């Protein structure tokens, strides 16, 4: 079928195009295999348009010029091979922003990752005996100092740690959970689904807003394998509420001879009340209150890489390590190196200075405000730009009601113009992620690294000037 004189037979062959100079140069840049594949895809797309009558002979001839095809293929190759995930500047004020990768690593941890990536390691090799070692041996001494008397296990995320704990300690049995803690967090992670995957059976108790210790006790029976206490992560029920304290649940579990498993995903190791986060409890306190096993994330309030850490009674952690699934969920060499360096900051007592997540959380509002004033001054008196009070948030599903006082850069424009500025900042190079709230574009420097302040100032100035020019 022909359309406007154009025919599929007018298309050049892939082989002929590969002999032309523009395509040979493309192949030198991106490799012959990718160049050939991209050229073939472009020709297939043109063939489809010819058969659909969407292109005439003259347009087809221009589109089939080797330089034109090389240009299209090069653009496609650039998009495909661009480093990903790409670096962004986080101006949202959400510290452990899940969609932006949660916590960033300290320079020391990042350096250990780079070293571990390009060199061999004693990951599972005992240098003293010359025999096979255990990768857990690198992290366990540090965790033992942070949690005296407890054993530990690190896997690749907290969902994996919970799954492994339930599978190893309560498979085939009932696990008692409050109805108010049957949560779903980002990525469709649902507590009932994790329970089902572990082979344990869910036993709901209490109500959405009130679950007492007596509710748990009444649900226990010969089929009970564990009590599970779940961090509610992204939400908080307020008002007429009640929940059983860990100490009370620990006593009930101990009397019944079953473990109390606590999913405390946020994983804070220090008391964050001084920085305004009052609804998080340090993991060590949960263990002191009697929790049998506590699982938590490595990349939330701990401030390290993605990981799931389980600490608790030695026989229970030992059972988790023996489960065949433990191998499938183990940490790789890079995560092990990063987590070791992060935990070392806590052991040295320097976490508040060395771990970026903690440093951002503890940054005084006055310091954020001073940086914001300097940035606004660098804009040269741009109209509609001011500094307003606001709050930063911990993020990562931790402390759902936690608010840290901060100073925000506020940009006020008409609705359409504001959306265009936000989009341009987000899509530019580098990407700057801010937020629009109540008709105002807000940037929080708490989550912007100090050496990124000049970049934010330059990009914001450019977009404000571009918006002013568009209005004229």
Short mmCIF file of N, CA, C and O in Angstrom, two decimals, residues 176-180 182 203-208 210-212 215-219:
data_model
loop_
_atom_site.label_atom_id
_atom_site.label_comp_id
_atom_site.label_asym_id
_atom_site.label_seq_id
_atom_site.Cartn_x
_atom_site.Cartn_y
_atom_site.Cartn_z
N UNK A 176 -0.40 -12.46 66.30
CA UNK A 176 -1.39 -11.52 66.79
C UNK A 176 -0.95 -10.09 66.49
O UNK A 176 0.15 -9.67 66.89
N UNK A 177 -1.82 -9.35 65.78
CA UNK A 177 -1.51 -7.98 65.38
C UNK A 177 -2.73 -7.09 65.64
O UNK A 177 -3.86 -7.50 65.38
N UNK A 178 -2.49 -5.88 66.10
CA UNK A 178 -3.58 -4.92 66.28
C UNK A 178 -4.16 -4.51 64.93
O UNK A 178 -3.42 -4.29 63.97
N UNK A 179 -5.48 -4.36 64.87
CA UNK A 179 -6.12 -3.89 63.63
C UNK A 179 -5.61 -2.50 63.24
O UNK A 179 -5.56 -2.17 62.06
N UNK A 180 -5.23 -1.72 64.21
CA UNK A 180 -4.74 -0.38 63.91
C UNK A 180 -3.34 -0.37 63.33
O UNK A 180 -2.84 0.69 62.94
N UNK A 182 -2.35 -2.78 60.84
CA UNK A 182 -2.34 -3.51 59.57
C UNK A 182 -2.17 -2.50 58.44
O UNK A 182 -3.08 -2.26 57.64
N UNK A 203 -3.85 -12.98 63.01
CA UNK A 203 -4.92 -12.95 64.00
C UNK A 203 -5.09 -11.51 64.44
O UNK A 203 -4.25 -10.96 65.16
N UNK A 204 -6.16 -10.86 63.97
CA UNK A 204 -6.40 -9.46 64.29
C UNK A 204 -7.02 -9.32 65.68
O UNK A 204 -7.86 -10.12 66.07
N UNK A 205 -6.61 -8.25 66.38
CA UNK A 205 -7.21 -7.97 67.68
C UNK A 205 -7.47 -6.47 67.80
O UNK A 205 -6.87 -5.65 67.11
N UNK A 206 -8.38 -6.11 68.69
CA UNK A 206 -8.67 -4.71 68.96
C UNK A 206 -9.44 -4.05 67.83
O UNK A 206 -10.08 -4.71 67.00
N UNK A 207 -9.37 -2.73 67.79
CA UNK A 207 -10.04 -1.95 66.76
C UNK A 207 -9.02 -1.02 66.11
O UNK A 207 -7.86 -0.96 66.52
N UNK A 208 -9.47 -0.28 65.11
CA UNK A 208 -8.56 0.61 64.40
C UNK A 208 -7.91 1.63 65.32
O UNK A 208 -6.72 1.92 65.20
N UNK A 210 -8.27 1.64 68.98
CA UNK A 210 -7.98 1.26 70.36
C UNK A 210 -7.72 -0.25 70.45
O UNK A 210 -8.58 -1.06 70.13
N UNK A 211 -6.52 -0.58 70.89
CA UNK A 211 -6.18 -1.98 71.15
C UNK A 211 -5.44 -2.03 72.48
O UNK A 211 -4.39 -1.40 72.64
N UNK A 212 -6.01 -2.79 73.42
CA UNK A 212 -5.44 -2.88 74.77
C UNK A 212 -4.60 -4.15 74.90
O UNK A 212 -4.73 -5.09 74.13
N UNK A 215 -6.54 -7.29 74.91
CA UNK A 215 -6.98 -7.82 73.62
C UNK A 215 -5.98 -8.85 73.09
O UNK A 215 -6.36 -9.89 72.55
N UNK A 216 -4.70 -8.53 73.24
CA UNK A 216 -3.67 -9.48 72.81
C UNK A 216 -3.74 -10.76 73.66
O UNK A 216 -3.69 -11.87 73.14
N UNK A 217 -3.85 -10.56 74.96
CA UNK A 217 -3.85 -11.70 75.88
C UNK A 217 -5.01 -12.64 75.59
O UNK A 217 -4.86 -13.87 75.60
N UNK A 218 -6.19 -12.07 75.28
CA UNK A 218 -7.37 -12.89 75.02
C UNK A 218 -7.25 -13.69 73.74
O UNK A 218 -7.91 -14.72 73.57
N UNK A 219 -6.39 -13.24 72.81
CA UNK A 219 -6.26 -13.90 71.52
C UNK A 219 -5.27 -15.07 71.53
O UNK A 219 -5.19 -15.84 70.58
#
